Every structure is written in structure tokens, then in C-alpha cells.
mmCIF file of C-alpha atoms in Angstrom:
data_model
loop_
_atom_site.group_PDB
_atom_site.id
_atom_site.type_symbol
_atom_site.label_atom_id
_atom_site.label_comp_id
_atom_site.label_asym_id
_atom_site.label_seq_id
_atom_site.Cartn_x
_atom_site.Cartn_y
_atom_site.Cartn_z
ATOM 1 C CA MET V 1 -20.482 -58.423 253.457
ATOM 2 C CA PHE V 2 -18.948 -55.019 253.489
ATOM 3 C CA ILE V 3 -17.231 -55.591 257.000
ATOM 4 C CA ALA V 4 -16.051 -59.035 256.146
ATOM 5 C CA ALA V 5 -14.506 -58.171 252.792
ATOM 6 C CA PRO V 6 -11.822 -55.738 254.288
ATOM 7 C CA ALA V 7 -11.331 -58.233 257.328
ATOM 8 C CA GLY V 8 -10.214 -61.062 254.703
ATOM 9 C CA LEU V 9 -7.936 -58.250 252.913
ATOM 10 C CA CYS V 10 -6.317 -57.177 256.293
ATOM 11 C CA SER V 11 -5.600 -60.910 257.046
ATOM 12 C CA ASP V 12 -4.273 -61.511 253.624
ATOM 13 C CA ARG V 13 -1.995 -58.393 253.811
ATOM 14 C CA VAL V 14 -0.655 -59.693 257.381
ATOM 15 C CA LYS V 15 0.281 -63.211 255.920
ATOM 16 C CA GLN V 16 2.025 -61.398 253.205
ATOM 17 C CA GLY V 17 3.707 -58.795 255.487
ATOM 18 C CA LYS V 18 5.201 -61.942 257.752
ATOM 19 C CA ALA V 19 6.267 -63.436 254.651
ATOM 20 C CA ALA V 20 8.188 -60.320 253.521
ATOM 21 C CA LEU V 21 9.698 -60.051 256.998
ATOM 22 C CA LYS V 22 10.862 -63.742 256.846
ATOM 23 C CA ARG V 23 12.712 -63.135 253.784
ATOM 24 C CA CYS V 24 14.167 -60.024 255.097
ATOM 25 C CA ASP V 25 12.307 -57.413 252.885
ATOM 26 C CA TYR V 26 11.492 -54.924 255.547
ATOM 27 C CA GLY V 27 10.629 -52.453 253.549
ATOM 28 C CA GLN V 28 7.967 -54.426 251.713
ATOM 29 C CA ALA V 29 6.663 -55.887 254.932
ATOM 30 C CA VAL V 30 6.121 -52.137 256.528
ATOM 31 C CA SER V 31 4.220 -51.494 253.483
ATOM 32 C CA LEU V 32 1.880 -54.577 253.308
ATOM 33 C CA LEU V 33 1.257 -54.484 257.123
ATOM 34 C CA SER V 34 0.207 -50.751 256.841
ATOM 35 C CA GLN V 35 -1.903 -51.668 254.546
ATOM 36 C CA ALA V 36 -3.573 -54.174 257.054
ATOM 37 C CA ILE V 37 -3.664 -51.415 259.520
ATOM 38 C CA ARG V 38 -5.256 -49.117 257.460
ATOM 39 C CA LEU V 39 -8.065 -52.089 256.750
ATOM 40 C CA ASN V 40 -8.425 -53.005 260.181
ATOM 41 C CA PRO V 41 -6.937 -50.548 262.986
ATOM 42 C CA LYS V 42 -8.045 -53.053 265.576
ATOM 43 C CA ASP V 43 -5.907 -55.783 264.477
ATOM 44 C CA ALA V 44 -3.419 -56.170 267.221
ATOM 45 C CA GLU V 45 -1.357 -58.861 265.049
ATOM 46 C CA ALA V 46 -0.562 -56.339 262.309
ATOM 47 C CA TRP V 47 0.642 -53.756 264.685
ATOM 48 C CA VAL V 48 2.864 -56.543 266.304
ATOM 49 C CA TRP V 49 4.296 -57.691 263.129
ATOM 50 C CA ARG V 50 4.721 -54.005 261.757
ATOM 51 C CA GLY V 51 6.559 -53.038 265.038
ATOM 52 C CA GLN V 52 8.881 -56.086 264.301
ATOM 53 C CA ALA V 53 9.529 -54.909 260.882
ATOM 54 C CA TYR V 54 10.341 -51.449 262.053
ATOM 55 C CA ASP V 55 12.571 -53.069 264.579
ATOM 56 C CA LYS V 56 14.575 -54.984 261.865
ATOM 57 C CA GLU V 57 15.019 -51.788 260.174
ATOM 58 C CA LYS V 58 16.342 -49.923 263.332
ATOM 59 C CA ASP V 59 13.426 -47.560 263.473
ATOM 60 C CA LEU V 60 12.891 -48.131 267.001
ATOM 61 C CA GLU V 61 10.674 -45.133 267.806
ATOM 62 C CA ASN V 62 8.221 -46.309 265.471
ATOM 63 C CA SER V 63 8.556 -50.164 266.610
ATOM 64 C CA ILE V 64 7.914 -48.963 270.194
ATOM 65 C CA ALA V 65 4.861 -47.204 268.982
ATOM 66 C CA ASP V 66 3.393 -50.026 267.070
ATOM 67 C CA TYR V 67 4.095 -52.495 270.076
ATOM 68 C CA THR V 68 2.238 -50.033 272.350
ATOM 69 C CA GLU V 69 -0.757 -49.763 270.082
ATOM 70 C CA ALA V 70 -0.734 -53.359 270.064
ATOM 71 C CA LEU V 71 -0.989 -53.759 273.747
ATOM 72 C CA HIS V 72 -3.535 -51.001 273.924
ATOM 73 C CA LEU V 73 -5.863 -53.640 271.999
ATOM 74 C CA LYS V 74 -4.090 -56.529 273.871
ATOM 75 C CA PRO V 75 -3.305 -55.315 277.380
ATOM 76 C CA GLU V 76 -2.314 -59.107 278.497
ATOM 77 C CA SER V 77 -0.147 -60.020 275.814
ATOM 78 C CA ALA V 78 3.255 -60.932 277.362
ATOM 79 C CA GLY V 79 4.992 -61.582 274.284
ATOM 80 C CA VAL V 80 4.177 -58.150 272.947
ATOM 81 C CA TYR V 81 5.858 -56.484 276.505
ATOM 82 C CA VAL V 82 9.100 -58.901 275.616
ATOM 83 C CA LEU V 83 9.555 -57.302 272.119
ATOM 84 C CA ARG V 84 8.669 -53.845 273.196
ATOM 85 C CA GLY V 85 11.034 -54.037 275.979
ATOM 86 C CA ASP V 86 13.526 -55.492 273.286
ATOM 87 C CA ALA V 87 13.191 -52.430 271.477
ATOM 88 C CA TYR V 88 13.547 -50.186 274.561
ATOM 89 C CA ARG V 89 16.726 -51.762 275.404
ATOM 90 C CA HIS V 90 18.109 -51.318 271.743
ATOM 91 C CA ASN V 91 16.927 -47.857 272.108
ATOM 92 C CA ARG V 92 18.964 -47.240 275.568
ATOM 93 C CA GLU V 93 15.695 -46.882 277.090
ATOM 94 C CA TYR V 94 16.920 -49.138 280.095
ATOM 95 C CA PRO V 95 14.187 -48.400 282.823
ATOM 96 C CA GLN V 96 11.432 -49.010 280.357
ATOM 97 C CA ALA V 97 13.011 -51.947 279.173
ATOM 98 C CA LEU V 98 13.395 -53.353 282.663
ATOM 99 C CA ASP V 99 9.653 -52.513 283.302
ATOM 100 C CA ASP V 100 8.335 -54.227 280.414
ATOM 101 C CA TYR V 101 10.336 -57.598 280.974
ATOM 102 C CA ASP V 102 9.021 -57.509 284.629
ATOM 103 C CA ILE V 103 5.596 -57.023 283.282
ATOM 104 C CA ALA V 104 5.734 -59.708 280.824
ATOM 105 C CA ILE V 105 7.378 -62.256 283.538
ATOM 106 C CA LYS V 106 4.149 -61.154 286.107
ATOM 107 C CA LEU V 107 1.666 -61.969 282.917
ATOM 108 C CA LYS V 108 3.526 -65.232 282.312
ATOM 109 C CA PRO V 109 5.704 -66.428 285.121
ATOM 110 C CA HIS V 110 6.879 -69.352 283.274
ATOM 111 C CA SER V 111 8.293 -67.576 279.879
ATOM 112 C CA ALA V 112 11.552 -68.824 278.873
ATOM 113 C CA ASP V 113 11.487 -65.652 276.193
ATOM 114 C CA ALA V 114 10.865 -63.349 278.769
ATOM 115 C CA PHE V 115 13.480 -64.250 281.598
ATOM 116 C CA THR V 116 15.986 -64.489 278.490
ATOM 117 C CA SER V 117 15.278 -60.956 277.250
ATOM 118 C CA ARG V 118 15.412 -59.717 280.847
ATOM 119 C CA GLY V 119 18.977 -61.593 281.264
ATOM 120 C CA VAL V 120 20.066 -59.898 278.184
ATOM 121 C CA TYR V 121 19.053 -56.584 279.849
ATOM 122 C CA PHE V 122 21.281 -57.477 282.717
ATOM 123 C CA PHE V 123 24.067 -58.597 280.666
ATOM 124 C CA ASP V 124 24.040 -55.203 278.757
ATOM 125 C CA ARG V 125 24.100 -53.381 282.239
ATOM 126 C CA ARG V 126 27.040 -55.498 283.422
ATOM 127 C CA ASP V 127 25.059 -57.291 286.207
ATOM 128 C CA PHE V 128 26.389 -60.747 285.226
ATOM 129 C CA ASN V 129 25.149 -62.662 288.086
ATOM 130 C CA SER V 130 21.573 -61.244 287.810
ATOM 131 C CA ALA V 131 21.819 -62.197 284.126
ATOM 132 C CA ILE V 132 22.759 -65.820 284.880
ATOM 133 C CA SER V 133 19.917 -66.245 287.465
ATOM 134 C CA ASP V 134 17.455 -65.100 284.679
ATOM 135 C CA PHE V 135 19.191 -67.646 282.241
ATOM 136 C CA ASP V 136 18.920 -70.393 284.583
ATOM 137 C CA GLN V 137 15.253 -69.621 285.370
ATOM 138 C CA ALA V 138 14.611 -69.543 281.472
ATOM 139 C CA LEU V 139 16.417 -73.009 281.102
ATOM 140 C CA GLN V 140 14.504 -74.624 283.926
ATOM 141 C CA PHE V 141 11.144 -73.932 281.595
ATOM 142 C CA ASP V 142 13.174 -74.621 278.228
ATOM 143 C CA PRO V 143 16.167 -76.488 278.645
ATOM 144 C CA ASN V 144 16.838 -76.400 274.749
ATOM 145 C CA HIS V 145 16.430 -72.534 274.600
ATOM 146 C CA ALA V 146 19.178 -71.940 272.280
ATOM 147 C CA SER V 147 19.465 -68.301 273.052
ATOM 148 C CA ALA V 148 19.285 -68.763 277.158
ATOM 149 C CA ILE V 149 22.061 -71.541 276.796
ATOM 150 C CA ALA V 150 24.619 -69.271 274.632
ATOM 151 C CA ASP V 151 23.842 -65.966 276.485
ATOM 152 C CA ARG V 152 24.277 -67.758 279.965
ATOM 153 C CA ARG V 153 27.893 -69.201 278.707
ATOM 154 C CA LEU V 154 28.540 -65.530 277.604
ATOM 155 C CA ALA V 155 27.847 -64.295 280.755
ATOM 156 C CA TYR V 156 29.498 -66.772 282.802
ATOM 157 C CA ALA V 157 32.620 -65.935 280.528
ATOM 158 C CA CYS V 158 32.417 -62.107 281.262
ATOM 159 C CA ARG V 159 31.267 -62.274 284.919
ATOM 160 C CA ILE V 160 32.579 -59.594 287.045
ATOM 161 C CA SER V 161 35.626 -60.437 289.234
ATOM 162 C CA TRP V 162 38.345 -58.724 291.137
ATOM 163 C CA VAL V 163 40.273 -57.781 287.862
ATOM 164 C CA THR V 164 37.701 -55.563 286.433
ATOM 165 C CA CYS V 165 36.778 -54.401 289.960
ATOM 166 C CA ALA V 166 40.581 -53.354 290.612
ATOM 167 C CA ALA V 167 40.949 -51.904 287.040
ATOM 168 C CA TRP V 168 37.768 -49.555 287.339
ATOM 169 C CA LYS V 169 39.544 -48.457 290.696
ATOM 170 C CA GLY V 170 42.621 -47.267 288.770
ATOM 171 C CA ASP V 171 44.609 -49.979 290.577
ATOM 172 C CA THR V 172 48.021 -50.735 288.072
ATOM 173 C CA PHE V 173 47.673 -54.653 288.732
ATOM 174 C CA GLY V 174 43.905 -54.408 287.742
ATOM 175 C CA TRP V 175 44.746 -52.895 284.553
ATOM 176 C CA LEU V 176 47.466 -55.493 283.861
ATOM 177 C CA ALA V 177 45.289 -58.449 284.590
ATOM 178 C CA LEU V 178 42.343 -56.685 282.627
ATOM 179 C CA ALA V 179 44.922 -56.660 279.518
ATOM 180 C CA PHE V 180 45.235 -60.588 280.191
ATOM 181 C CA MET V 181 41.520 -60.986 280.105
ATOM 182 C CA GLY V 182 41.169 -59.155 277.118
ATOM 183 C CA ALA V 183 43.687 -61.450 275.547
ATOM 184 C CA ILE V 184 41.582 -64.089 276.515
ATOM 185 C CA PHE V 185 38.435 -62.869 275.004
ATOM 186 C CA PHE V 186 40.160 -62.220 271.882
ATOM 187 C CA ALA V 187 40.931 -65.757 271.645
ATOM 188 C CA PHE V 188 37.531 -66.960 272.366
ATOM 189 C CA GLY V 189 36.209 -64.629 269.643
ATOM 190 C CA SER V 190 38.780 -65.547 267.203
ATOM 191 C CA ILE V 191 37.648 -69.456 267.178
ATOM 192 C CA ILE V 192 33.910 -68.152 267.222
ATOM 193 C CA ILE V 193 34.264 -65.816 264.259
ATOM 194 C CA ALA V 194 36.125 -68.275 262.328
ATOM 195 C CA GLY V 195 33.650 -70.864 262.840
ATOM 196 C CA TYR V 196 30.929 -68.632 261.777
ATOM 197 C CA ARG V 197 33.065 -67.836 258.579
ATOM 198 C CA THR V 198 34.188 -71.167 257.589
ATOM 199 C CA ARG V 199 33.013 -74.080 259.686
ATOM 200 C CA GLN V 200 29.028 -73.761 259.974
ATOM 201 C CA ASP V 201 28.471 -77.219 258.631
ATOM 202 C CA HIS V 202 31.091 -79.078 260.363
ATOM 203 C CA ILE V 203 30.796 -77.811 263.895
ATOM 204 C CA ASP V 204 29.628 -80.090 266.846
ATOM 205 C CA ARG V 205 29.232 -79.247 270.428
ATOM 206 C CA ALA V 206 32.429 -80.369 271.774
ATOM 207 C CA PHE V 207 32.534 -78.583 275.157
ATOM 208 C CA ARG V 208 34.839 -79.174 278.253
ATOM 209 C CA ARG V 209 33.260 -81.157 280.834
ATOM 210 C CA ASP V 210 31.798 -78.213 283.101
ATOM 211 C CA PRO V 211 28.644 -78.554 285.079
ATOM 212 C CA ASN V 212 28.162 -74.950 284.839
ATOM 213 C CA GLY V 213 29.023 -74.217 281.330
ATOM 214 C CA GLN V 214 31.207 -71.196 282.079
ATOM 215 C CA TYR V 215 34.056 -72.674 279.685
ATOM 216 C CA ASP V 216 31.860 -74.123 276.946
ATOM 217 C CA PHE V 217 33.352 -71.590 274.514
ATOM 218 C CA TYR V 218 36.742 -73.612 274.452
ATOM 219 C CA PRO V 219 37.101 -75.951 271.482
ATOM 220 C CA ARG V 220 38.427 -79.266 271.634
ATOM 221 C CA SER V 221 40.307 -79.600 268.634
ATOM 222 C CA TRP V 222 41.269 -77.352 265.565
ATOM 223 C CA GLY V 223 38.311 -78.919 263.289
ATOM 224 C CA LYS V 224 35.757 -78.744 265.627
ATOM 225 C CA GLY V 225 35.369 -75.617 267.415
ATOM 226 C CA TYR V 226 32.236 -74.401 269.170
ATOM 227 C CA VAL V 227 29.722 -71.891 267.282
ATOM 228 C CA VAL V 228 27.510 -69.717 269.496
ATOM 229 C CA PRO V 229 24.047 -70.885 268.171
ATOM 230 C CA ASP V 230 22.439 -67.512 268.565
ATOM 231 C CA THR V 231 23.782 -64.730 266.140
ATOM 232 C CA SER V 232 23.130 -61.986 268.953
ATOM 233 C CA ALA V 233 25.271 -63.451 271.530
ATOM 234 C CA ALA V 234 28.053 -63.548 269.035
ATOM 235 C CA GLN V 235 27.325 -59.783 268.146
ATOM 236 C CA ARG V 236 27.390 -59.133 271.860
ATOM 237 C CA LEU V 237 30.955 -61.108 272.062
ATOM 238 C CA ARG V 238 32.348 -58.907 268.968
ATOM 239 C CA ARG V 239 31.199 -55.531 270.825
ATOM 240 C CA LEU V 240 33.286 -57.049 274.132
ATOM 241 C CA LEU V 241 36.245 -57.709 272.091
ATOM 242 C CA GLN V 242 36.420 -54.591 270.718
ATOM 243 C CA GLN V 243 36.224 -52.865 274.009
ATOM 244 C CA GLN V 244 38.755 -54.901 275.347
ATOM 245 C CA TYR V 245 41.103 -55.018 272.185
ATOM 246 C CA ASN V 246 43.304 -51.849 272.911
ATOM 247 C CA ARG V 247 44.073 -53.147 276.475
ATOM 248 C CA SER V 248 45.174 -56.785 275.377
ATOM 249 C CA ASN V 249 47.754 -55.653 272.487
ATOM 250 C CA VAL V 250 50.839 -55.998 275.002
ATOM 251 C CA PHE V 251 49.895 -59.177 276.261
ATOM 252 C CA SER V 252 48.035 -60.979 273.490
ATOM 253 C CA LEU V 253 50.825 -62.860 271.657
ATOM 254 C CA ALA V 254 52.226 -64.349 275.065
ATOM 255 C CA MET V 255 48.666 -65.330 276.254
ATOM 256 C CA CYS V 256 47.552 -66.698 273.036
ATOM 257 C CA ALA V 257 50.576 -69.147 273.006
ATOM 258 C CA VAL V 258 49.671 -70.271 276.446
ATOM 259 C CA LEU V 259 45.867 -70.776 275.422
ATOM 260 C CA GLY V 260 47.215 -73.043 272.597
ATOM 261 C CA VAL V 261 48.907 -75.280 275.049
ATOM 262 C CA LEU V 262 45.806 -75.238 277.628
ATOM 263 C CA LEU V 263 42.900 -75.412 275.282
ATOM 264 C CA PHE V 264 44.323 -78.419 273.223
ATOM 265 C CA GLU V 265 44.936 -80.349 276.297
ATOM 266 C CA GLY V 266 48.371 -81.009 275.220
ATOM 267 C CA LYS V 267 47.820 -81.460 271.708
ATOM 268 C CA PHE V 268 49.816 -78.277 270.633
ATOM 269 C CA SER V 269 50.615 -77.634 267.202
ATOM 270 C CA PRO V 270 52.477 -75.207 265.046
ATOM 271 C CA ARG V 271 49.425 -74.602 262.792
ATOM 272 C CA PHE V 272 47.172 -73.620 266.024
ATOM 273 C CA LEU V 273 50.224 -71.205 267.234
ATOM 274 C CA ASN V 274 50.232 -69.557 263.779
ATOM 275 C CA TYR V 275 46.415 -69.186 263.874
ATOM 276 C CA PHE V 276 46.962 -66.904 266.993
ATOM 277 C CA LEU V 277 50.369 -65.193 266.379
ATOM 278 C CA TRP V 278 49.334 -62.972 263.576
ATOM 279 C CA PRO V 279 52.198 -60.703 262.753
ATOM 280 C CA THR V 280 50.151 -57.309 262.913
ATOM 281 C CA SER V 281 47.502 -55.592 264.784
ATOM 282 C CA SER V 282 45.759 -54.506 261.604
ATOM 283 C CA THR V 283 45.456 -58.175 260.770
ATOM 284 C CA ARG V 284 43.955 -59.120 263.973
ATOM 285 C CA GLN V 285 41.493 -56.285 263.779
ATOM 286 C CA ARG V 286 40.372 -57.439 260.403
ATOM 287 C CA SER V 287 39.441 -60.853 261.936
ATOM 288 C CA LEU V 288 36.969 -59.068 263.897
ATOM 289 C CA GLN V 289 35.022 -57.156 261.000
ATOM 290 C CA PHE V 290 32.461 -59.828 260.304
ATOM 291 C CA SER V 291 29.031 -58.614 259.529
ATOM 292 C CA GLU V 292 26.328 -58.197 261.952
#
């Protein structure tokens, strides 16, 4: 009885900690899960959930430590390798992240989550072709995996090209073309961000007909734009927009006007043009300031 009682209390604390994590009360989740670990240090589930709570608090060192302890207890857990790989990636420890993703895939070769996370790793490293390959693999195992779908579209939109190569080599025309690319990304992001703010209940997936999905960021009408179903993908696009922003100022008005004609397939309207032709750069910059 003495042994069973702490085990029962541990299970209760884990359930309470998971509930706190679900309602975004991360401090309370850490406290409850720490109690569970004190009651039963060999409960791998408690270590994993506390690691996720630490991750949400951006305490990546403790998150990694908890995942590592969980793996000591259950070394064959592919899902925990994915979680620790994500924590390593968020902490910019890229070699360790890739190692964990590779191990997860070896342990569970049909894991859509493992392939998606490794695809995000490749995306962050600007290896867009490898990212697309992993997202494709993930979608073979789970065709409805929302993150893989959204991230693959983003990878297609950002895939390396002669434009970025020329820019990196200092080619003047490459920088010129990169400025136009920045304007295009700005247009993509403006529509997506506007959808996140005001259109979440009215958006449908009215995509351009394209078998590879690389143009799925385009909307078909003003009232029905496409919103990325995974918030992390939109956040990565936001960071990309901020990187490209300074390069796109000179050309953004002209390019966005052209996009207004192209994206709406002839349904050009002054309302759409006004949406893009903001008068000042500060107004445009404010449009990117939505909460991560």
C-alpha cells in the first residue's frame, strides 16, 4: 500500500500537470509535474510532459535535460527523440537536433511527425529541397498532416533559386531580383497575417490548381484568402518577411500592384490595390507585428 499510494498520487499529478499545460499555465504545469517526479522519479511520462512545459517557457536547457532523462528510462521512444530534437533546434544546437531526428526515424520509419520535424530542420538550414523531400515522405504516411502540408508549401515558396545564389555572390542583378522576391514574400505574408487577424472563421482552402502546391499561398478572392493551418509555419514566414523587408522597399509598390492583377485573375479592384499600396513603410511594418 505504501508503494501504490505514491504511484497513484504521481498519476494524479501528471494528469493535473497535463491539464495545466493544455490551458497554457506553464508555471503550474512545471510545479505539478515536478511533484509527480519527486513521487516517482522513474515515471518517464512525467519527465516528458515537464520537458514540454519547460519548452513552452523557453527554458530549453531544462527541457532538453528532462527529455534526456525520459530517454534513459525509455530509450526506444521515437516521439521523445523528436521532442528533444525540436528543443535542440530551438536552441540552435543543429547537429544534435539532426542526430535525434535521424534516430527517431530509424526507430519509427513511418513517423510523419519525425519526418516533418526533420523537414523543418532542413527548412531552417535553408536546405529547401531536403525539406520538401521530408515533407513529401511525411505526407505519404499521413496525407492530412497539417504541419507537413503547410510547411511544404512554405518550402516550395522559398526554395533556393538562381536569384538567391546570385545575391549571395554579390551579383547586382541578383540583389535586384531578390528585392522583387522580397516584395512577393511581403504580399504572401500580408494576406496570411490579415487572415489570422480577421478572417479565421470565414477562410476556406480555395487554392490555385497546382499539383505540387507551390503556389498555394495565393488567395482567389478578397474575402476568402488562405490561412496556414499551423501557427509555427506562419511564424517562420513572419521571420522570413522581416529578413526580406529591407530589400523590398524600393520595389514593393510596383510589384504588389502587379500581384493585384495576377493573383485575382482579372478581378482587379481598387480595394485590393489600396490594401497593398500603404503610404509609409511604418504602416507596412506594423502589419507584420502580430503575436508569435
